Amino acid sequence: MSTNLTQYFKDKRDQHLAELTEWLSIPSISALSEHKSDTLKGAQWIADQLEKIGMENIKLHPTDGHPVVYADWLHAEGKPTVLIYGHYDVQPVDPLHLWETPPFEPAIRDNKIFARGATDDKGQTFMHVKALQALMDTDGELPVNVKFLIEGEEEIGSVNLPDFVEKNQELLSADVIVISDTGMQEKGKPAICYGLRGLAGIQIDVKGAKGDLHSGLYGGAVQNALHALVRLLDSFRDDNGVIQVDRFYDKVEGLTDEEKAAYENLQFSDDELKKELAVTELAGEKGYTTLERMWVRPTLEINGMWGGFQGEGIKTVLPNEAHAKITCRLVPDQDPDEIVELLTSHVHAHTPPGVTVNVTPFDKGAPYVTPYDHPAIQAAGRSYEKIYGVPTQYIRGGGSIPIVATFDQLLQKPIVLMGFGLPGENFHAPNEHFHLENFDQGLLVIADYYNELSKAFKK
């Protein structure tokens, strides 16, 4: 790594953190309509940053929801073109009372920056902007051609981005796609994610009597919507954690021997995970390791359920409505649309008598996996190793980035998932934060990677 770049990032650190604090202060919550103007403000902020560092053709492309930010710099003749993807929207902040400091008033303590979006994904997207600015400022040009695609709906399933990508394939054409929206396996151990689980979500609405009923007058004679919902939800999994939806596992393939050996070499500790999460036991599908359960096995989880009286004290009623939200993490070659159909059939087949149900599909995303011996991925591994001083791990991720599968299907180029977050950084939870150690080292990794890519990826 160039000593010029190392010194550059040291000299600019306070400025970079001040700029990141500005962006993190914008409550760009895509899921909540009251934050629509804030979300647009978040898009405009990053567009202005891209202009400042010398990007060209900057535009906020409208969609049926929040806009897509595009920018490029295409003056590295004969060099590969990199499409950098990120998102400027963030998750809601509830429950607010669990935050130690306000979620949109970024605070630095213990060499971590605390704010919603700090690691998912504003902080990591911002690093690419600053790494490219560093290369431009120190070398006067970039070693690769660059295109930015930064969306504002990732946290609500990237609902409008697939249509945008399909209609703008020429605009987005590139030799490699780079995404920093994943994490490292643990502190000091960089990892490149070569696979992600997909997603299929539904909401279940149970309806009983015409209204809430007095439990003394009607209890024991009329179906309670909450009891019906509990029975229905309990039918989804058995005592061994095996999902009981017919044909759910039909397309699930096992791990290769090479992958099994690679996971064993990671020396993952169940005890360390229990300590980190403050739980006494881990749970999941019987017959599989914790890493297999988190990365390469499908899941079915209840994300929320509600109904009946929620206030202080007690109200003796039979609730006439009950609701639940469920999501499944999917693995290759499970199809999200097919899984939603299977879930819907299961719900109707297991609905207790005395109530009716309605099923509404929500988030969907296909799983993704790619060979990790591609030159673009191996170049990233070398850059990690150069800066962190340890071998790069190649892992799968248990989460979902819905647009990854769309990129794979439409653009058909290698996707490099270069993550710098850590598992305990509370993304999607109160007190989200980003370790500044990885912010500092990540800037060096990204800058080095674009130089490596220029040499390793022959057009």
CSV table of C-alpha atoms in Angstrom, one decimal:
chain,number,residue,atom,x,y,z
A,1,MET,CA,0.0,0.0,0.0
A,2,SER,CA,1.3,3.4,-1.0
A,3,THR,CA,2.6,5.4,2.0
A,4,ASN,CA,1.0,8.4,0.3
A,5,LEU,CA,-2.4,6.8,0.7
A,6,THR,CA,-1.8,5.8,4.3
A,7,GLN,CA,-0.8,9.3,5.2
A,8,TYR,CA,-3.7,10.8,3.1
A,9,PHE,CA,-6.3,8.8,5.1
A,10,LYS,CA,-4.7,9.8,8.4
A,11,ASP,CA,-4.7,13.5,7.5
A,12,LYS,CA,-8.3,13.3,6.2
A,13,ARG,CA,-9.8,11.1,9.0
A,14,ASP,CA,-11.5,13.9,11.0
A,15,GLN,CA,-12.9,15.4,7.8
A,16,HIS,CA,-14.2,12.0,6.6
A,17,LEU,CA,-15.8,11.2,9.9
A,18,ALA,CA,-17.5,14.7,10.0
A,19,GLU,CA,-18.9,14.1,6.5
A,20,LEU,CA,-20.1,10.6,7.4
A,21,THR,CA,-21.8,12.1,10.5
A,22,GLU,CA,-23.7,14.5,8.2
A,23,TRP,CA,-25.0,11.6,6.2
A,24,LEU,CA,-25.9,9.5,9.2
A,25,SER,CA,-27.8,12.4,10.7
A,26,ILE,CA,-30.4,12.2,7.8
A,27,PRO,CA,-33.3,9.8,8.9
A,28,SER,CA,-33.6,8.2,5.4
A,29,ILE,CA,-36.0,5.5,6.6
A,30,SER,CA,-37.5,4.1,3.4
A,31,ALA,CA,-40.2,2.0,5.1
A,32,LEU,CA,-42.0,5.0,6.7
A,33,SER,CA,-43.9,7.5,4.5
A,34,GLU,CA,-43.3,10.3,6.9
A,35,HIS,CA,-39.6,10.1,6.1
A,36,LYS,CA,-40.0,10.4,2.3
A,37,SER,CA,-38.5,13.9,2.2
A,38,ASP,CA,-35.6,12.7,4.5
A,39,THR,CA,-34.9,9.8,2.2
A,40,LEU,CA,-34.7,12.1,-0.8
A,41,LYS,CA,-32.4,14.3,1.2
A,42,GLY,CA,-30.2,11.3,1.8
A,43,ALA,CA,-30.1,10.6,-1.9
A,44,GLN,CA,-29.2,14.2,-2.7
A,45,TRP,CA,-26.4,14.2,-0.1
A,46,ILE,CA,-24.5,11.3,-1.6
A,47,ALA,CA,-25.1,12.7,-5.1
A,48,ASP,CA,-23.4,15.9,-4.0
A,49,GLN,CA,-20.5,13.9,-2.5
A,50,LEU,CA,-20.0,12.1,-5.8
A,51,GLU,CA,-19.9,15.4,-7.6
A,52,LYS,CA,-17.3,16.7,-5.2
A,53,ILE,CA,-14.9,13.8,-5.8
A,54,GLY,CA,-15.0,14.2,-9.6
A,55,MET,CA,-17.7,11.8,-10.7
A,56,GLU,CA,-19.7,12.7,-13.8
A,57,ASN,CA,-23.2,12.1,-15.3
A,58,ILE,CA,-24.6,12.3,-11.8
A,59,LYS,CA,-28.4,11.9,-11.8
A,60,LEU,CA,-31.2,11.0,-9.4
A,61,HIS,CA,-33.3,8.6,-11.5
A,62,PRO,CA,-36.9,8.6,-10.4
A,63,THR,CA,-38.7,5.3,-9.7
A,64,ASP,CA,-42.2,4.5,-8.4
A,65,GLY,CA,-40.6,4.9,-4.9
A,66,HIS,CA,-37.4,6.4,-3.9
A,67,PRO,CA,-34.8,7.6,-6.5
A,68,VAL,CA,-31.7,5.7,-7.7
A,69,VAL,CA,-28.5,7.7,-7.6
A,70,TYR,CA,-26.2,7.1,-10.6
A,71,ALA,CA,-22.7,8.5,-11.4
A,72,ASP,CA,-19.7,7.5,-13.3
A,73,TRP,CA,-16.1,8.2,-14.3
A,74,LEU,CA,-15.0,6.4,-17.5
A,75,HIS,CA,-11.6,7.7,-18.5
A,76,ALA,CA,-9.4,4.7,-17.7
A,77,GLU,CA,-8.9,3.5,-21.3
A,78,GLY,CA,-8.4,-0.2,-21.6
A,79,LYS,CA,-9.1,-0.8,-18.0
A,80,PRO,CA,-12.0,-2.8,-16.5
A,81,THR,CA,-15.2,-1.0,-15.4
A,82,VAL,CA,-16.5,-1.5,-11.8
A,83,LEU,CA,-20.2,-1.0,-10.9
A,84,ILE,CA,-20.3,-0.1,-7.2
A,85,TYR,CA,-23.6,-0.7,-5.5
A,86,GLY,CA,-24.8,0.6,-2.2
A,87,HIS,CA,-28.0,2.0,-0.5
A,88,TYR,CA,-28.7,5.2,1.3
A,89,ASP,CA,-31.9,4.1,3.0
A,90,VAL,CA,-31.9,2.7,6.6
A,91,GLN,CA,-34.1,0.6,8.8
A,92,PRO,CA,-36.6,2.0,11.3
A,93,VAL,CA,-35.2,2.6,14.7
A,94,ASP,CA,-37.8,1.0,17.0
A,95,PRO,CA,-37.6,0.4,19.9
A,96,LEU,CA,-36.3,3.9,20.5
A,97,HIS,CA,-35.8,3.6,24.2
A,98,LEU,CA,-33.1,1.0,23.8
A,99,TRP,CA,-30.8,3.4,22.0
A,100,GLU,CA,-28.0,4.7,24.3
A,101,THR,CA,-27.7,7.8,22.1
A,102,PRO,CA,-30.3,9.1,19.5
A,103,PRO,CA,-30.1,7.0,16.3
A,104,PHE,CA,-29.7,10.1,14.1
A,105,GLU,CA,-27.3,12.0,16.3
A,106,PRO,CA,-24.1,10.0,15.5
A,107,ALA,CA,-21.8,9.5,18.5
A,108,ILE,CA,-18.3,8.1,18.7
A,109,ARG,CA,-17.2,6.1,21.7
A,110,ASP,CA,-14.8,3.2,22.1
A,111,ASN,CA,-13.5,3.8,18.6
A,112,LYS,CA,-17.0,3.0,17.2
A,113,ILE,CA,-19.5,5.3,15.5
A,114,PHE,CA,-23.1,4.7,16.7
A,115,ALA,CA,-26.0,5.7,14.5
A,116,ARG,CA,-28.6,4.1,12.3
A,117,GLY,CA,-27.0,3.2,9.0
A,118,ALA,CA,-23.4,3.3,10.4
A,119,THR,CA,-22.6,-0.1,9.1
A,120,ASP,CA,-25.8,-0.9,7.0
A,121,ASP,CA,-25.0,0.6,4.6
A,122,LYS,CA,-24.1,4.3,4.7
A,123,GLY,CA,-20.8,3.8,6.4
A,124,GLN,CA,-19.6,1.1,4.0
A,125,THR,CA,-20.9,2.8,0.8
A,126,PHE,CA,-19.2,6.1,2.0
A,127,MET,CA,-15.9,4.2,2.2
A,128,HIS,CA,-15.9,3.6,-1.6
A,129,VAL,CA,-16.5,7.3,-2.2
A,130,LYS,CA,-13.6,8.3,0.0
A,131,ALA,CA,-11.2,5.6,-1.3
A,132,LEU,CA,-11.8,6.8,-4.9
A,133,GLN,CA,-11.4,10.4,-3.9
A,134,ALA,CA,-8.0,9.4,-2.3
A,135,LEU,CA,-6.9,7.7,-5.5
A,136,MET,CA,-8.0,10.8,-7.6
A,137,ASP,CA,-6.3,13.2,-5.2
A,138,THR,CA,-3.0,11.3,-5.0
A,139,ASP,CA,-2.7,10.0,-8.5
A,140,GLY,CA,-4.8,12.5,-10.5
A,141,GLU,CA,-6.8,9.6,-12.0
A,142,LEU,CA,-8.4,6.3,-11.3
A,143,PRO,CA,-6.9,2.9,-12.1
A,144,VAL,CA,-10.3,1.6,-13.2
A,145,ASN,CA,-13.5,2.9,-14.7
A,146,VAL,CA,-16.2,3.4,-12.2
A,147,LYS,CA,-20.0,3.5,-12.1
A,148,PHE,CA,-22.1,4.1,-8.9
A,149,LEU,CA,-25.6,2.7,-8.4
A,150,ILE,CA,-26.9,3.7,-4.9
A,151,GLU,CA,-30.5,3.0,-4.2
A,152,GLY,CA,-33.0,4.0,-1.5
A,153,GLU,CA,-35.2,1.0,-1.1
A,154,GLU,CA,-32.9,-1.9,-0.1
A,155,GLU,CA,-34.4,-2.0,3.4
A,156,ILE,CA,-37.9,-2.6,1.9
A,157,GLY,CA,-36.8,-5.3,-0.6
A,158,SER,CA,-35.5,-3.2,-3.5
A,159,VAL,CA,-39.0,-3.2,-4.9
A,160,ASN,CA,-38.3,-0.9,-7.8
A,161,LEU,CA,-34.7,-1.5,-8.6
A,162,PRO,CA,-35.0,-4.7,-10.7
A,163,ASP,CA,-37.2,-2.8,-13.2
A,164,PHE,CA,-34.6,0.0,-13.3
A,165,VAL,CA,-31.7,-2.5,-13.8
A,166,GLU,CA,-33.7,-4.3,-16.6
A,167,LYS,CA,-34.4,-1.0,-18.4
A,168,ASN,CA,-30.9,0.3,-18.0
A,169,GLN,CA,-28.6,-2.7,-18.7
A,170,GLU,CA,-26.4,-0.7,-21.1
A,171,LEU,CA,-26.0,2.2,-18.6
A,172,LEU,CA,-25.0,-0.3,-15.9
A,173,SER,CA,-22.8,-2.6,-18.0
A,174,ALA,CA,-19.6,-3.4,-16.3
A,175,ASP,CA,-16.9,-6.0,-15.9
A,176,VAL,CA,-17.4,-6.6,-12.2
A,177,ILE,CA,-19.9,-5.5,-9.5
A,178,VAL,CA,-18.6,-4.6,-6.1
A,179,ILE,CA,-20.8,-4.4,-3.0
A,180,SER,CA,-19.9,-3.6,0.6
A,181,ASP,CA,-23.1,-4.5,2.5
A,182,THR,CA,-21.9,-7.6,4.3
A,183,GLY,CA,-19.5,-8.4,7.1
A,184,MET,CA,-16.3,-10.0,8.3
A,185,GLN,CA,-16.4,-13.3,10.2
A,186,GLU,CA,-14.8,-11.7,13.3
A,187,LYS,CA,-12.6,-8.8,14.4
A,188,GLY,CA,-9.3,-8.8,12.5
A,189,LYS,CA,-10.3,-11.6,10.2
A,190,PRO,CA,-11.4,-10.3,6.8
A,191,ALA,CA,-13.9,-12.3,4.7
A,192,ILE,CA,-15.3,-12.3,1.3
A,193,CYS,CA,-18.9,-13.5,1.0
A,194,TYR,CA,-19.5,-15.7,-2.1
A,195,GLY,CA,-23.1,-16.6,-1.4
A,196,LEU,CA,-26.3,-15.1,0.2
A,197,ARG,CA,-29.6,-16.6,1.2
A,198,GLY,CA,-32.7,-15.4,-0.5
A,199,LEU,CA,-35.9,-14.2,1.1
A,200,ALA,CA,-39.7,-14.9,1.0
A,201,GLY,CA,-42.0,-13.1,3.4
A,202,ILE,CA,-45.8,-13.2,4.1
A,203,GLN,CA,-48.3,-11.7,6.5
A,204,ILE,CA,-51.0,-13.8,8.0
A,205,ASP,CA,-54.3,-12.2,9.0
A,206,VAL,CA,-56.7,-14.2,11.0
A,207,LYS,CA,-60.4,-13.1,11.4
A,208,GLY,CA,-62.8,-14.6,13.8
A,209,ALA,CA,-66.2,-13.2,15.0
A,210,LYS,CA,-67.6,-9.9,13.8
A,211,GLY,CA,-66.0,-8.1,16.7
A,212,ASP,CA,-64.2,-8.7,20.0
A,213,LEU,CA,-66.4,-10.8,22.4
A,214,HIS,CA,-66.8,-10.9,26.1
A,215,SER,CA,-64.7,-13.8,27.4
A,216,GLY,CA,-67.2,-14.5,30.1
A,217,LEU,CA,-70.2,-14.7,27.8
A,218,TYR,CA,-68.6,-16.4,24.9
A,219,GLY,CA,-65.4,-18.0,26.1
A,220,GLY,CA,-65.3,-21.7,25.4
A,221,ALA,CA,-67.8,-21.5,22.7
A,222,VAL,CA,-66.2,-19.3,20.0
A,223,GLN,CA,-62.8,-19.6,18.4
A,224,ASN,CA,-60.3,-17.1,19.8
A,225,ALA,CA,-58.4,-15.6,16.8
A,226,LEU,CA,-55.1,-15.4,18.8
A,227,HIS,CA,-55.4,-19.1,19.9
A,228,ALA,CA,-56.1,-20.0,16.2
A,229,LEU,CA,-53.0,-18.0,15.1
A,230,VAL,CA,-50.8,-19.7,17.7
A,231,ARG,CA,-51.9,-23.2,16.5
A,232,LEU,CA,-51.3,-22.2,13.0
A,233,LEU,CA,-47.8,-20.8,13.6
A,234,ASP,CA,-46.9,-23.9,15.7
A,235,SER,CA,-47.6,-26.1,12.7
A,236,PHE,CA,-44.7,-24.6,10.7
A,237,ARG,CA,-41.9,-26.4,12.5
A,238,ASP,CA,-41.4,-29.6,14.6
A,239,ASP,CA,-39.5,-30.0,17.8
A,240,ASN,CA,-36.2,-30.6,15.9
A,241,GLY,CA,-36.5,-27.3,14.0
A,242,VAL,CA,-37.5,-29.0,10.7
A,243,ILE,CA,-39.9,-27.0,8.6
A,244,GLN,CA,-43.1,-28.8,8.0
A,245,VAL,CA,-44.3,-27.1,4.9
A,246,ASP,CA,-44.8,-29.7,2.1
A,247,ARG,CA,-42.1,-29.7,-0.5
A,248,PHE,CA,-40.2,-26.9,1.2
A,249,TYR,CA,-36.9,-28.7,1.0
A,250,ASP,CA,-37.3,-30.3,-2.5
A,251,LYS,CA,-34.7,-28.1,-4.1
A,252,VAL,CA,-32.2,-27.8,-1.2
A,253,GLU,CA,-28.8,-29.2,-2.0
A,254,GLY,CA,-26.2,-30.2,0.6
A,255,LEU,CA,-22.7,-28.7,1.0
A,256,THR,CA,-19.8,-29.9,-1.0
A,257,ASP,CA,-17.0,-31.7,0.8
A,258,GLU,CA,-14.7,-28.7,0.0
A,259,GLU,CA,-17.2,-26.2,1.6
A,260,LYS,CA,-17.6,-28.4,4.7
A,261,ALA,CA,-13.8,-28.5,5.1
A,262,ALA,CA,-13.5,-24.8,4.6
A,263,TYR,CA,-16.2,-24.1,7.3
A,264,GLU,CA,-14.4,-26.5,9.8
A,265,ASN,CA,-11.2,-24.5,9.2
A,266,LEU,CA,-12.9,-21.3,10.3
A,267,GLN,CA,-12.9,-22.8,13.9
A,268,PHE,CA,-16.2,-21.2,14.7
A,269,SER,CA,-17.1,-21.3,18.4
A,270,ASP,CA,-20.7,-21.9,19.5
A,271,ASP,CA,-19.7,-20.8,23.1
A,272,GLU,CA,-18.4,-17.5,21.8
A,273,LEU,CA,-21.6,-16.9,19.9
A,274,LYS,CA,-23.7,-17.7,23.0
A,275,LYS,CA,-21.6,-15.3,25.0
A,276,GLU,CA,-21.9,-12.5,22.4
A,277,LEU,CA,-25.7,-12.9,22.2
A,278,ALA,CA,-26.2,-13.5,25.9
A,279,VAL,CA,-28.2,-16.7,25.4
A,280,THR,CA,-27.8,-20.0,27.3
A,281,GLU,CA,-28.3,-22.2,24.3
A,282,LEU,CA,-28.4,-22.1,20.5
A,283,ALA,CA,-31.3,-23.6,18.6
A,284,GLY,CA,-32.1,-24.7,15.0
A,285,GLU,CA,-32.5,-27.5,12.6
A,286,LYS,CA,-31.2,-30.7,14.1
A,287,GLY,CA,-28.2,-32.4,12.4
A,288,TYR,CA,-26.4,-29.3,11.2
A,289,THR,CA,-23.7,-27.1,12.6
A,290,THR,CA,-24.4,-23.5,13.6
A,291,LEU,CA,-22.6,-22.1,10.6
A,292,GLU,CA,-24.6,-24.4,8.3
A,293,ARG,CA,-27.8,-23.3,10.0
A,294,MET,CA,-26.9,-19.6,9.5
A,295,TRP,CA,-25.5,-19.8,6.0
A,296,VAL,CA,-26.6,-22.7,3.9
A,297,ARG,CA,-29.9,-24.1,5.4
A,298,PRO,CA,-33.3,-22.4,4.8
A,299,THR,CA,-35.2,-21.0,7.7
A,300,LEU,CA,-38.7,-20.0,8.6
A,301,GLU,CA,-39.0,-17.4,11.3
A,302,ILE,CA,-41.9,-15.5,13.0
A,303,ASN,CA,-40.8,-11.8,12.8
A,304,GLY,CA,-43.8,-10.3,14.6
A,305,MET,CA,-47.3,-11.2,15.9
A,306,TRP,CA,-50.1,-9.1,17.4
A,307,GLY,CA,-53.7,-9.0,18.3
A,308,GLY,CA,-56.1,-8.4,21.2
A,309,PHE,CA,-55.7,-6.0,24.1
A,310,GLN,CA,-52.2,-4.5,24.6
A,311,GLY,CA,-52.8,-1.8,27.1
A,312,GLU,CA,-52.1,-1.7,30.9
A,313,GLY,CA,-54.0,-4.1,33.0
A,314,ILE,CA,-56.3,-6.7,31.5
A,315,LYS,CA,-59.3,-6.7,29.2
A,316,THR,CA,-61.3,-9.9,29.2
A,317,VAL,CA,-62.1,-10.3,25.5
A,318,LEU,CA,-61.9,-13.0,22.8
A,319,PRO,CA,-60.0,-11.0,20.1
A,320,ASN,CA,-61.6,-11.3,16.7
A,321,GLU,CA,-58.4,-10.6,14.8
A,322,ALA,CA,-54.8,-11.7,15.0
A,323,HIS,CA,-51.8,-11.2,12.8
A,324,ALA,CA,-48.3,-12.4,12.1
A,325,LYS,CA,-45.4,-11.7,9.8
A,326,ILE,CA,-43.1,-14.6,8.6
A,327,THR,CA,-40.0,-14.6,6.6
A,328,CYS,CA,-38.0,-17.5,5.1
A,329,ARG,CA,-34.3,-17.3,4.3
A,330,LEU,CA,-33.8,-19.4,1.1
A,331,VAL,CA,-30.8,-21.2,-0.4
A,332,PRO,CA,-30.0,-22.2,-3.9
A,333,ASP,CA,-32.1,-23.4,-5.8
A,334,GLN,CA,-35.3,-22.3,-3.9
A,335,ASP,CA,-37.6,-20.0,-5.8
A,336,PRO,CA,-39.2,-17.2,-3.7
A,337,ASP,CA,-42.4,-17.2,-5.6
A,338,GLU,CA,-42.8,-21.0,-5.2
A,339,ILE,CA,-42.0,-20.8,-1.5
A,340,VAL,CA,-44.7,-18.2,-1.0
A,341,GLU,CA,-47.2,-20.5,-2.8
A,342,LEU,CA,-46.2,-23.4,-0.5
A,343,LEU,CA,-46.5,-21.2,2.6
A,344,THR,CA,-49.9,-20.0,1.5
A,345,SER,CA,-51.1,-23.6,0.9
A,346,HIS,CA,-49.8,-24.6,4.3
A,347,VAL,CA,-51.7,-21.8,6.0
A,348,HIS,CA,-55.0,-22.7,4.4
A,349,ALA,CA,-54.5,-26.4,5.1
A,350,HIS,CA,-53.7,-25.8,8.8
A,351,THR,CA,-56.2,-23.1,9.6
A,352,PRO,CA,-58.3,-24.1,12.7
A,353,PRO,CA,-62.1,-24.1,12.4
A,354,GLY,CA,-64.0,-21.0,13.3
A,355,VAL,CA,-61.7,-18.4,11.6
A,356,THR,CA,-60.8,-17.3,8.2
A,357,VAL,CA,-57.3,-16.3,7.0
A,358,ASN,CA,-55.8,-14.1,4.4
A,359,VAL,CA,-52.1,-14.3,3.3
A,360,THR,CA,-50.3,-11.3,1.8
A,361,PRO,CA,-46.8,-11.8,0.2
A,362,PHE,CA,-44.1,-9.3,1.0
A,363,ASP,CA,-40.4,-9.2,0.5
A,364,LYS,CA,-38.9,-11.6,-2.0
A,365,GLY,CA,-35.4,-12.2,-3.2
A,366,ALA,CA,-33.6,-15.1,-4.9
A,367,PRO,CA,-30.5,-16.7,-3.3
A,368,TYR,CA,-27.1,-16.2,-4.8
A,369,VAL,CA,-23.9,-18.2,-4.9
A,370,THR,CA,-20.8,-17.8,-7.2
A,371,PRO,CA,-17.4,-19.6,-7.5
A,372,TYR,CA,-14.9,-17.8,-5.4
A,373,ASP,CA,-11.9,-18.5,-7.6
A,374,HIS,CA,-12.7,-15.7,-10.1
A,375,PRO,CA,-9.8,-13.2,-10.6
A,376,ALA,CA,-11.9,-10.3,-9.4
A,377,ILE,CA,-12.7,-12.1,-6.1
A,378,GLN,CA,-9.2,-13.3,-5.6
A,379,ALA,CA,-7.8,-9.8,-6.2
A,380,ALA,CA,-10.1,-8.6,-3.3
A,381,GLY,CA,-8.7,-11.4,-1.2
A,382,ARG,CA,-5.1,-10.2,-1.8
A,383,SER,CA,-6.0,-6.7,-0.9
A,384,TYR,CA,-7.6,-7.8,2.4
A,385,GLU,CA,-4.5,-9.9,3.2
A,386,LYS,CA,-2.1,-7.0,2.4
A,387,ILE,CA,-3.8,-4.6,4.8
A,388,TYR,CA,-5.0,-7.0,7.6
A,389,GLY,CA,-2.0,-9.2,7.5
A,390,VAL,CA,-3.9,-12.5,7.7
A,391,PRO,CA,-5.5,-14.9,5.1
A,392,THR,CA,-8.8,-13.9,3.7
A,393,GLN,CA,-11.7,-16.2,4.6
A,394,TYR,CA,-14.4,-17.1,2.0
A,395,ILE,CA,-17.8,-17.4,3.6
A,396,ARG,CA,-21.5,-17.4,2.8
A,397,GLY,CA,-23.8,-14.9,4.3
A,398,GLY,CA,-27.0,-15.8,6.1
A,399,GLY,CA,-28.7,-12.5,5.1
A,400,SER,CA,-30.2,-11.3,1.8
A,401,ILE,CA,-29.4,-8.5,-0.5
A,402,PRO,CA,-32.3,-8.8,-2.9
A,403,ILE,CA,-30.8,-7.0,-5.8
A,404,VAL,CA,-27.7,-9.4,-6.0
A,405,ALA,CA,-29.7,-12.1,-7.7
A,406,THR,CA,-31.1,-9.5,-10.1
A,407,PHE,CA,-27.6,-8.3,-11.0
A,408,ASP,CA,-26.5,-11.9,-11.5
A,409,GLN,CA,-29.4,-12.7,-13.8
A,410,LEU,CA,-29.5,-9.5,-15.9
A,411,LEU,CA,-25.9,-8.2,-15.9
A,412,GLN,CA,-24.2,-11.6,-15.7
A,413,LYS,CA,-21.0,-10.4,-14.2
A,414,PRO,CA,-19.0,-11.5,-11.2
A,415,ILE,CA,-20.2,-9.9,-7.9
A,416,VAL,CA,-17.6,-9.2,-5.2
A,417,LEU,CA,-19.1,-8.8,-1.7
A,418,MET,CA,-16.4,-6.9,0.2
A,419,GLY,CA,-17.8,-6.5,3.7
A,420,PHE,CA,-16.3,-4.6,6.6
A,421,GLY,CA,-19.0,-4.9,9.3
A,422,LEU,CA,-18.9,-7.2,12.3
A,423,PRO,CA,-21.6,-9.6,13.4
A,424,GLY,CA,-22.2,-7.7,16.7
A,425,GLU,CA,-22.7,-4.3,15.3
A,426,ASN,CA,-26.5,-4.3,15.7
A,427,PHE,CA,-27.5,-3.6,12.2
A,428,HIS,CA,-31.4,-3.6,12.1
A,429,ALA,CA,-31.3,-3.2,15.9
A,430,PRO,CA,-30.9,-0.4,18.5
A,431,ASN,CA,-27.3,0.9,19.0
A,432,GLU,CA,-26.2,0.1,15.5
A,433,HIS,CA,-22.5,0.9,15.2
A,434,PHE,CA,-19.4,0.6,13.0
A,435,HIS,CA,-15.9,-0.2,14.3
A,436,LEU,CA,-13.7,2.6,13.1
A,437,GLU,CA,-10.8,0.2,13.0
A,438,ASN,CA,-12.5,-1.4,10.0
A,439,PHE,CA,-13.4,2.0,8.6
A,440,ASP,CA,-9.7,2.9,8.6
A,441,GLN,CA,-8.4,-0.3,7.3
A,442,GLY,CA,-11.3,-0.7,4.9
A,443,LEU,CA,-10.4,2.5,3.1
A,444,LEU,CA,-6.9,1.1,2.5
A,445,VAL,CA,-8.3,-2.2,1.3
A,446,ILE,CA,-10.7,-0.6,-1.1
A,447,ALA,CA,-8.1,1.7,-2.6
A,448,ASP,CA,-5.6,-1.2,-3.0
A,449,TYR,CA,-8.3,-3.4,-4.5
A,450,TYR,CA,-9.0,-1.0,-7.4
A,451,ASN,CA,-5.3,-1.0,-8.2
A,452,GLU,CA,-5.2,-4.8,-7.9
A,453,LEU,CA,-8.2,-5.1,-10.1
A,454,SER,CA,-6.6,-2.9,-12.8
A,455,LYS,CA,-3.8,-5.4,-13.0
A,456,ALA,CA,-5.6,-8.7,-12.4
A,457,PHE,CA,-8.7,-8.3,-14.4
A,458,LYS,CA,-7.7,-8.3,-18.1
A,459,LYS,CA,-10.3,-7.0,-20.6
